């Protein structure tokens, strides 16, 4: 862990003496937020490498509570008051520990927030977290919502962690999620999205931007599945349920066959999702996020079917973007689970939706080489813990897949 530092006890207004800009705070403003103590790590500093184009990585603290059930505090209680009769074990994470499948755990995070009265925050899992089917969400004191943190909040952050398909081994200092700071409401309307797309194409099919009339819009921008090809084609992965734990500190060490089964399409470009089984699939469209915008995948939309189609949802500015237009977007890796019953999905079926927000300023670093993104230019949707991800997987030659396959959560991760 990094050397200690002691920030001021009260945060300084990030916009003191300046005109307040609406939008998601960019990397340079996030560094300023750390310097001024808006994001603090107590006796430890926030590493510069934790600061991304539009978010900051959050780190696990020194212990986890094992819980008998998930919960939310009410408006008059703190998180630690609520867990007094819910926690049955306290697990030391300093030297590492294994978290069991389907057991909720609560971990106090190293980072804390002291938000100004005009800055709110929201959190999301990191890309590798979602790809391993690890369900996470942040809880804060006197707040009845997950992952949404009200403007002016001063206090600790607690991460609920539920490994679903695989047990995981974690230790203090590992990052499973990330936080964005936002001023005002910068959400783009459907009309805004069309206007942006006409100037900076947001979705591509192969090497061509979609026409505005081809965009599927409804309070956001829909993405569809790419599951075309012959039954021999590999179009995704299905999690095995009885694998050994995944050690999150080990990168590029695991063989995918020990944890995943291949998914092949039926004739006609379709697959049947088994209920409560975790799948990694790809979007048909290439996604491009211009530098002045950020995006987030919405967790669940009932109009798209009985599916949950993401765990990790932040798209950073610059994801799949090329100023020279030499690149034509990047595919999104989609984490999919059918609910309750088997569910058939077909090629180009819309299954998930992107919400876009404006940035308060253009970040001084963008997704990709600027922050050493692990998933830039990837050839498989597997997480960075698998050797096939770090080496590239030539087997994943999906017809019409375009130039690159990209992470749904455009993080350095």
Short mmCIF file of C-alpha atoms in Angstrom, two decimals:
data_model
loop_
_atom_site.label_atom_id
_atom_site.label_comp_id
_atom_site.label_asym_id
_atom_site.label_seq_id
_atom_site.Cartn_x
_atom_site.Cartn_y
_atom_site.Cartn_z
CA UNK A 1 0.00 0.00 0.00
CA UNK A 2 1.19 3.57 -0.62
CA UNK A 3 2.85 5.79 1.97
CA UNK A 4 0.66 7.75 4.41
CA UNK A 5 -0.68 11.21 3.85
CA UNK A 6 -3.07 13.33 5.89
CA UNK A 7 -5.60 15.37 3.89
CA UNK A 8 -7.39 18.35 5.30
CA UNK A 9 -10.30 17.54 7.59
CA UNK A 10 -12.79 19.50 5.46
CA UNK A 11 -12.96 19.42 1.65
CA UNK A 12 -12.53 22.58 -0.37
CA UNK A 13 -15.23 23.48 -2.89
CA UNK A 14 -13.95 22.07 -6.18
CA UNK A 15 -15.48 24.96 -8.09
CA UNK A 16 -14.55 27.81 -5.76
CA UNK A 17 -13.92 30.93 -7.82
CA UNK A 18 -14.83 29.24 -11.10
CA UNK A 19 -17.94 28.76 -13.17
CA UNK A 20 -19.56 25.45 -12.27
CA UNK A 21 -19.58 23.00 -15.19
CA UNK A 22 -22.27 20.33 -15.42
CA UNK A 23 -21.19 16.77 -16.09
CA UNK A 24 -19.00 13.86 -15.03
CA UNK A 25 -15.74 15.06 -13.49
CA UNK A 26 -12.72 14.22 -15.69
CA UNK A 27 -9.31 12.87 -14.65
CA UNK A 28 -7.76 16.28 -13.91
CA UNK A 29 -10.68 17.24 -11.68
CA UNK A 30 -10.51 13.86 -9.94
CA UNK A 31 -6.84 14.41 -9.13
CA UNK A 32 -7.85 17.78 -7.70
CA UNK A 33 -10.60 16.06 -5.68
CA UNK A 34 -7.99 13.75 -4.15
CA UNK A 35 -5.63 16.63 -3.37
CA UNK A 36 -8.42 18.58 -1.65
CA UNK A 37 -9.64 15.61 0.39
CA UNK A 38 -12.95 15.07 -1.38
CA UNK A 39 -11.75 11.52 -2.01
CA UNK A 40 -9.51 10.42 0.85
CA UNK A 41 -7.89 7.21 2.05
CA UNK A 42 -7.39 8.07 5.71
CA UNK A 43 -3.77 7.41 6.63
CA UNK A 44 -2.98 6.24 3.10
CA UNK A 45 -2.82 8.21 -0.12
CA UNK A 46 -4.90 7.50 -3.21
CA UNK A 47 -2.43 6.25 -5.88
CA UNK A 48 -2.31 8.26 -9.09
CA UNK A 49 -2.75 5.02 -11.04
CA UNK A 50 -6.20 4.65 -9.46
CA UNK A 51 -7.40 7.76 -11.33
CA UNK A 52 -8.98 6.97 -14.68
CA UNK A 53 -10.40 9.28 -17.41
CA UNK A 54 -13.77 9.56 -15.62
CA UNK A 55 -13.52 7.50 -12.40
CA UNK A 56 -11.37 6.44 -9.46
CA UNK A 57 -10.66 2.84 -8.46
CA UNK A 58 -11.69 1.95 -4.89
CA UNK A 59 -9.74 -0.57 -2.77
CA UNK A 60 -10.73 -3.25 -0.29
CA UNK A 61 -9.96 -2.60 3.36
CA UNK A 62 -8.36 -4.95 5.87
CA UNK A 63 -11.36 -7.16 6.71
CA UNK A 64 -14.73 -8.43 5.49
CA UNK A 65 -17.90 -9.30 7.38
CA UNK A 66 -19.65 -12.51 6.29
CA UNK A 67 -23.40 -11.76 6.27
CA UNK A 68 -26.46 -13.96 6.53
CA UNK A 69 -28.28 -11.69 4.04
CA UNK A 70 -27.95 -8.48 2.06
CA UNK A 71 -29.50 -5.26 3.38
CA UNK A 72 -29.78 -1.49 3.07
CA UNK A 73 -29.67 1.02 5.94
CA UNK A 74 -32.57 3.40 6.44
CA UNK A 75 -32.44 7.18 6.71
CA UNK A 76 -31.72 7.07 10.44
CA UNK A 77 -29.14 4.26 10.69
CA UNK A 78 -25.53 3.64 9.75
CA UNK A 79 -24.24 0.58 7.96
CA UNK A 80 -22.38 -0.68 11.03
CA UNK A 81 -25.46 -0.34 13.20
CA UNK A 82 -27.40 -2.51 10.75
CA UNK A 83 -24.83 -5.32 10.56
CA UNK A 84 -24.74 -5.92 14.33
CA UNK A 85 -27.22 -8.79 14.01
CA UNK A 86 -26.47 -9.69 10.36
CA UNK A 87 -22.73 -10.41 10.44
CA UNK A 88 -21.66 -13.79 11.80
CA UNK A 89 -17.92 -13.75 11.00
CA UNK A 90 -15.12 -11.23 10.51
CA UNK A 91 -12.49 -12.25 7.94
CA UNK A 92 -8.96 -10.82 7.86
CA UNK A 93 -8.01 -9.73 4.32
CA UNK A 94 -4.51 -8.43 5.05
CA UNK A 95 -2.82 -11.67 3.94
CA UNK A 96 -5.66 -12.75 1.65
CA UNK A 97 -8.81 -14.81 2.14
CA UNK A 98 -11.23 -16.88 0.04
CA UNK A 99 -14.81 -15.65 -0.36
CA UNK A 100 -17.34 -18.42 -0.99
CA UNK A 101 -19.88 -18.56 -3.80
CA UNK A 102 -23.34 -17.11 -3.16
CA UNK A 103 -22.39 -15.72 0.25
CA UNK A 104 -22.79 -11.94 0.75
CA UNK A 105 -19.80 -10.19 2.29
CA UNK A 106 -19.41 -6.57 3.32
CA UNK A 107 -15.99 -4.89 3.09
CA UNK A 108 -15.19 -1.38 4.38
CA UNK A 109 -13.27 0.31 1.56
CA UNK A 110 -10.01 2.18 2.08
CA UNK A 111 -11.33 5.27 0.31
CA UNK A 112 -13.92 7.57 1.88
CA UNK A 113 -15.86 10.52 0.48
CA UNK A 114 -16.37 14.09 1.70
CA UNK A 115 -18.48 15.42 -1.12
CA UNK A 116 -19.28 19.11 -1.66
CA UNK A 117 -22.97 19.95 -1.53
CA UNK A 118 -23.19 20.17 -5.33
CA UNK A 119 -21.29 16.97 -6.19
CA UNK A 120 -22.89 13.50 -6.13
CA UNK A 121 -21.23 10.13 -6.74
CA UNK A 122 -22.10 6.79 -8.29
CA UNK A 123 -20.23 3.50 -8.29
CA UNK A 124 -19.97 0.44 -10.50
CA UNK A 125 -17.98 -2.81 -10.62
CA UNK A 126 -14.76 -2.87 -12.60
CA UNK A 127 -14.67 -4.82 -15.83
CA UNK A 128 -12.73 -7.81 -14.48
CA UNK A 129 -15.13 -8.03 -11.54
CA UNK A 130 -18.13 -8.35 -13.82
CA UNK A 131 -16.45 -10.81 -16.17
CA UNK A 132 -15.85 -13.16 -13.23
CA UNK A 133 -19.52 -12.98 -12.18
CA UNK A 134 -18.71 -11.20 -8.93
CA UNK A 135 -21.71 -9.09 -7.92
CA UNK A 136 -20.72 -5.89 -6.10
CA UNK A 137 -22.51 -2.73 -4.98
CA UNK A 138 -21.70 0.10 -2.60
CA UNK A 139 -23.65 0.87 0.58
CA UNK A 140 -23.37 4.15 2.50
CA UNK A 141 -24.71 5.39 5.82
CA UNK A 142 -28.34 6.58 6.01
CA UNK A 143 -28.94 5.83 2.35
CA UNK A 144 -31.58 3.43 1.02
CA UNK A 145 -30.03 3.11 -2.45
CA UNK A 146 -27.15 0.99 -3.73
CA UNK A 147 -24.35 2.64 -5.76
CA UNK A 148 -25.95 6.11 -5.69
CA UNK A 149 -24.34 8.54 -3.22
CA UNK A 150 -26.04 11.85 -2.53
CA UNK A 151 -24.34 15.24 -2.90
CA UNK A 152 -22.74 16.39 0.34
CA UNK A 153 -22.16 12.88 1.72
CA UNK A 154 -19.32 12.66 4.25
CA UNK A 155 -18.44 9.15 5.34
CA UNK A 156 -17.27 5.63 4.71
CA UNK A 157 -17.96 3.41 1.73
CA UNK A 158 -18.87 -0.26 2.16
CA UNK A 159 -18.73 -2.77 -0.68
CA UNK A 160 -21.11 -5.71 -0.77
CA UNK A 161 -19.38 -8.60 -2.57
CA UNK A 162 -21.21 -11.75 -3.72
CA UNK A 163 -19.18 -14.23 -5.80
CA UNK A 164 -21.70 -16.06 -7.99
CA UNK A 165 -20.07 -18.59 -10.34
CA UNK A 166 -16.62 -18.88 -8.76
CA UNK A 167 -15.21 -18.54 -5.28
CA UNK A 168 -12.60 -15.76 -5.28
CA UNK A 169 -9.44 -15.07 -3.31
CA UNK A 170 -8.95 -11.40 -2.42
CA UNK A 171 -6.70 -9.33 -0.17
CA UNK A 172 -6.51 -5.81 1.20
CA UNK A 173 -5.77 -3.21 -1.48
CA UNK A 174 -7.35 -5.05 -4.42
CA UNK A 175 -9.84 -2.98 -6.42
CA UNK A 176 -13.21 -4.48 -7.39
CA UNK A 177 -15.15 -1.30 -8.14
CA UNK A 178 -14.90 2.36 -9.11
CA UNK A 179 -16.55 5.70 -8.40
CA UNK A 180 -17.56 8.65 -10.59
CA UNK A 181 -18.22 12.18 -9.36
CA UNK A 182 -20.95 14.15 -11.11
CA UNK A 183 -22.10 17.76 -11.01
CA UNK A 184 -25.74 18.31 -11.98
CA UNK A 185 -27.71 16.33 -14.54
CA UNK A 186 -25.74 15.81 -17.74
CA UNK A 187 -27.76 12.86 -19.09
CA UNK A 188 -28.27 13.02 -22.87
CA UNK A 189 -31.76 12.72 -24.30
CA UNK A 190 -32.48 10.57 -27.33
CA UNK A 191 -32.47 13.70 -29.48
CA UNK A 192 -29.08 14.64 -28.04
CA UNK A 193 -27.77 11.17 -28.86
CA UNK A 194 -28.84 11.47 -32.49
CA UNK A 195 -27.13 14.87 -32.75
CA UNK A 196 -23.90 13.56 -31.22
CA UNK A 197 -23.98 10.46 -33.43
CA UNK A 198 -24.24 12.57 -36.57
CA UNK A 199 -21.04 14.42 -35.60
CA UNK A 200 -19.15 11.65 -33.74
CA UNK A 201 -20.57 8.20 -34.62
CA UNK A 202 -21.39 6.26 -31.46
CA UNK A 203 -22.19 2.86 -33.02
CA UNK A 204 -20.61 1.05 -35.96
CA UNK A 205 -21.54 -2.10 -37.82
CA UNK A 206 -18.35 -3.60 -39.23
CA UNK A 207 -16.47 -0.51 -40.46
CA UNK A 208 -19.51 1.68 -41.13
CA UNK A 209 -21.34 3.98 -38.72
CA UNK A 210 -25.00 3.18 -38.31
CA UNK A 211 -27.42 5.60 -39.91
CA UNK A 212 -29.39 7.68 -37.43
CA UNK A 213 -32.53 5.84 -38.53
CA UNK A 214 -30.90 2.52 -37.54
CA UNK A 215 -30.27 3.55 -33.92
CA UNK A 216 -32.53 1.89 -31.36
CA UNK A 217 -33.37 4.59 -28.79
CA UNK A 218 -35.42 4.68 -25.61
CA UNK A 219 -33.92 6.88 -22.91
CA UNK A 220 -30.56 5.54 -24.09
CA UNK A 221 -28.92 3.61 -26.89
CA UNK A 222 -29.61 -0.13 -27.27
CA UNK A 223 -26.92 -2.68 -28.12
CA UNK A 224 -27.62 -6.07 -29.67
CA UNK A 225 -25.95 -9.50 -29.54
CA UNK A 226 -23.49 -10.95 -32.03
CA UNK A 227 -24.20 -14.70 -32.13
CA UNK A 228 -24.13 -15.39 -35.86
CA UNK A 229 -22.15 -18.07 -37.65
CA UNK A 230 -22.12 -21.83 -37.99
CA UNK A 231 -22.51 -24.18 -35.00
CA UNK A 232 -18.69 -24.55 -35.00
CA UNK A 233 -18.17 -20.85 -34.24
CA UNK A 234 -17.24 -19.83 -30.70
CA UNK A 235 -19.49 -16.90 -29.78
CA UNK A 236 -19.06 -16.79 -26.03
CA UNK A 237 -18.48 -18.64 -22.77
CA UNK A 238 -20.70 -20.24 -20.13
CA UNK A 239 -19.43 -20.45 -16.53
CA UNK A 240 -18.80 -23.81 -14.89
CA UNK A 241 -20.18 -24.04 -11.38
CA UNK A 242 -17.63 -26.24 -9.57
CA UNK A 243 -14.27 -24.73 -10.39
CA UNK A 244 -11.41 -23.87 -8.05
CA UNK A 245 -11.30 -20.31 -6.62
CA UNK A 246 -9.98 -17.48 -8.78
CA UNK A 247 -7.13 -15.58 -7.13
CA UNK A 248 -7.68 -11.97 -8.21
CA UNK A 249 -4.04 -11.09 -7.56
CA UNK A 250 -2.81 -13.47 -10.29
CA UNK A 251 -2.98 -12.10 -13.84
CA UNK A 252 -2.80 -14.27 -16.95
CA UNK A 253 -2.34 -17.54 -15.05
CA UNK A 254 -5.59 -19.47 -15.53
CA UNK A 255 -6.76 -21.74 -18.36
CA UNK A 256 -10.24 -20.90 -19.54
CA UNK A 257 -11.23 -24.58 -19.91
CA UNK A 258 -11.00 -24.99 -16.13
CA UNK A 259 -13.68 -22.33 -15.56
CA UNK A 260 -15.71 -21.97 -18.74
CA UNK A 261 -17.55 -23.96 -21.39
CA UNK A 262 -17.65 -22.71 -24.99
CA UNK A 263 -20.91 -21.38 -26.41
CA UNK A 264 -21.78 -22.15 -30.04
CA UNK A 265 -24.80 -20.83 -31.97
CA UNK A 266 -27.64 -22.96 -33.24
CA UNK A 267 -28.56 -22.81 -36.92
CA UNK A 268 -30.19 -19.48 -37.60
CA UNK A 269 -27.94 -17.51 -35.24
CA UNK A 270 -29.50 -18.12 -31.85
CA UNK A 271 -28.68 -19.61 -28.46
CA UNK A 272 -30.81 -20.67 -25.50
CA UNK A 273 -29.70 -19.23 -22.17
CA UNK A 274 -30.20 -21.55 -19.23
CA UNK A 275 -31.75 -19.85 -16.18
CA UNK A 276 -29.33 -18.49 -13.57
CA UNK A 277 -26.28 -19.55 -15.62
CA UNK A 278 -23.67 -16.86 -16.34
CA UNK A 279 -22.65 -16.13 -19.95
CA UNK A 280 -20.03 -13.89 -21.56
CA UNK A 281 -21.17 -12.71 -25.01
CA UNK A 282 -20.43 -9.84 -27.41
CA UNK A 283 -22.28 -6.91 -28.87
CA UNK A 284 -22.90 -6.85 -32.61
CA UNK A 285 -22.10 -3.14 -32.71
CA UNK A 286 -18.78 -1.44 -32.22
CA UNK A 287 -19.06 1.31 -29.61
CA UNK A 288 -17.23 4.64 -29.75
CA UNK A 289 -17.26 7.12 -26.85
CA UNK A 290 -16.09 10.62 -27.87
CA UNK A 291 -13.72 12.39 -25.43
CA UNK A 292 -16.38 14.82 -24.18
CA UNK A 293 -18.80 12.08 -23.12
CA UNK A 294 -19.03 9.11 -20.76
CA UNK A 295 -21.48 6.22 -20.81
CA UNK A 296 -22.90 3.62 -18.47
CA UNK A 297 -24.60 0.31 -19.23
CA UNK A 298 -27.95 0.08 -17.49
CA UNK A 299 -28.25 -3.07 -15.40
CA UNK A 300 -31.67 -4.31 -16.42
CA UNK A 301 -34.46 -3.26 -18.75
CA UNK A 302 -37.65 -5.38 -18.70
CA UNK A 303 -38.48 -4.37 -22.25
CA UNK A 304 -35.40 -6.30 -23.46
CA UNK A 305 -36.52 -9.62 -21.93
CA UNK A 306 -36.05 -11.37 -18.61
CA UNK A 307 -32.29 -10.82 -18.64
CA UNK A 308 -29.68 -9.10 -16.57
CA UNK A 309 -27.17 -7.93 -19.16
CA UNK A 310 -24.36 -6.31 -17.22
CA UNK A 311 -22.46 -6.13 -13.99
CA UNK A 312 -19.69 -3.70 -14.99
CA UNK A 313 -21.08 -0.66 -16.69
CA UNK A 314 -18.80 2.38 -17.01
CA UNK A 315 -17.57 3.33 -20.49
CA UNK A 316 -14.74 5.84 -20.27
CA UNK A 317 -14.17 8.73 -22.69
CA UNK A 318 -12.11 7.54 -25.65
CA UNK A 319 -13.36 3.94 -25.60
CA UNK A 320 -13.36 2.72 -29.20
CA UNK A 321 -12.83 6.30 -30.41
CA UNK A 322 -10.42 7.43 -33.11
CA UNK A 323 -10.08 11.11 -33.98
CA UNK A 324 -8.75 10.14 -37.40
CA UNK A 325 -11.62 7.65 -37.78
CA UNK A 326 -9.07 4.90 -38.52
CA UNK A 327 -10.88 2.71 -35.96
CA UNK A 328 -14.55 1.91 -36.13
CA UNK A 329 -15.61 1.38 -32.56
CA UNK A 330 -14.90 -1.47 -30.16
CA UNK A 331 -17.14 -4.40 -29.30
CA UNK A 332 -18.67 -4.63 -25.85
CA UNK A 333 -18.30 -7.77 -23.75
CA UNK A 334 -21.70 -8.43 -22.20
CA UNK A 335 -22.25 -10.29 -18.94
CA UNK A 336 -25.61 -12.01 -19.29
CA UNK A 337 -27.83 -14.07 -16.97
CA UNK A 338 -31.36 -15.22 -17.77
CA UNK A 339 -33.86 -14.90 -14.95
CA UNK A 340 -36.26 -17.66 -13.81
CA UNK A 341 -36.73 -19.50 -17.13
CA UNK A 342 -34.70 -20.54 -20.18
CA UNK A 343 -34.61 -17.71 -22.69
CA UNK A 344 -33.74 -17.76 -26.39
CA UNK A 345 -31.74 -14.88 -27.87
CA UNK A 346 -31.00 -14.31 -31.54
CA UNK A 347 -28.38 -12.50 -33.55
CA UNK A 348 -28.90 -8.70 -33.50
CA UNK A 349 -31.50 -8.94 -30.71
CA UNK A 350 -31.35 -5.76 -28.55
CA UNK A 351 -30.54 -6.81 -25.00
CA UNK A 352 -28.98 -3.87 -23.14
CA UNK A 353 -28.86 -0.11 -23.15
CA UNK A 354 -26.22 2.61 -22.84
CA UNK A 355 -26.96 5.88 -21.06
CA UNK A 356 -24.69 8.80 -22.01
CA UNK A 357 -23.62 11.81 -19.96
CA UNK A 358 -21.58 14.87 -20.86
CA UNK A 359 -18.20 15.40 -19.24
CA UNK A 360 -17.66 18.55 -17.16
CA UNK A 361 -14.47 18.96 -19.24
CA UNK A 362 -12.52 16.84 -21.70
CA UNK A 363 -10.23 14.52 -19.68
CA UNK A 364 -6.49 15.00 -20.03
CA UNK A 365 -6.13 11.21 -20.44
CA UNK A 366 -8.34 8.89 -22.46
CA UNK A 367 -9.15 5.20 -22.33
CA UNK A 368 -6.49 3.07 -23.98
CA UNK A 369 -2.76 3.72 -24.05
CA UNK A 370 -3.05 6.83 -21.85
CA UNK A 371 -3.91 4.65 -18.83
CA UNK A 372 -2.52 1.26 -19.94
CA UNK A 373 -5.91 -0.42 -20.34
CA UNK A 374 -5.69 -4.21 -20.03
CA UNK A 375 -8.54 -4.81 -22.49
CA UNK A 376 -7.57 -2.42 -25.27
CA UNK A 377 -7.37 -4.33 -28.55
CA UNK A 378 -8.44 -7.60 -26.91
CA UNK A 379 -9.50 -10.65 -28.87
CA UNK A 380 -11.62 -12.33 -26.20
CA UNK A 381 -14.10 -11.22 -23.57
CA UNK A 382 -12.41 -13.26 -20.83
CA UNK A 383 -11.01 -11.37 -17.84
CA UNK A 384 -7.32 -10.50 -17.48
CA UNK A 385 -6.82 -13.46 -15.11
CA UNK A 386 -6.88 -15.95 -18.02
CA UNK A 387 -3.86 -16.65 -20.22
CA UNK A 388 -6.07 -16.60 -23.32
CA UNK A 389 -7.03 -12.99 -22.56
CA UNK A 390 -3.50 -11.70 -22.14
CA UNK A 391 -2.17 -13.64 -25.13
CA UNK A 392 -5.19 -13.06 -27.39
CA UNK A 393 -7.57 -15.80 -28.52
CA UNK A 394 -7.42 -16.46 -32.22
CA UNK A 395 -10.29 -18.96 -31.89
CA UNK A 396 -12.74 -16.16 -31.28
CA UNK A 397 -13.05 -15.40 -35.00
CA UNK A 398 -16.69 -14.43 -35.12
CA UNK A 399 -17.87 -13.57 -38.61
CA UNK A 400 -18.35 -9.81 -38.93
CA UNK A 401 -16.75 -9.13 -35.56
CA UNK A 402 -14.85 -6.12 -36.89
CA UNK A 403 -11.39 -4.96 -35.93
CA UNK A 404 -11.35 -5.43 -32.14
CA UNK A 405 -13.35 -6.93 -29.31
CA UNK A 406 -13.56 -4.67 -26.29
CA UNK A 407 -14.55 -4.60 -22.65
CA UNK A 408 -18.00 -3.50 -21.69
CA UNK A 409 -16.44 -1.51 -18.89
CA UNK A 410 -13.71 0.59 -20.49
CA UNK A 411 -11.33 0.62 -17.54
CA UNK A 412 -7.59 0.32 -17.24
CA UNK A 413 -8.57 -2.41 -14.73
#
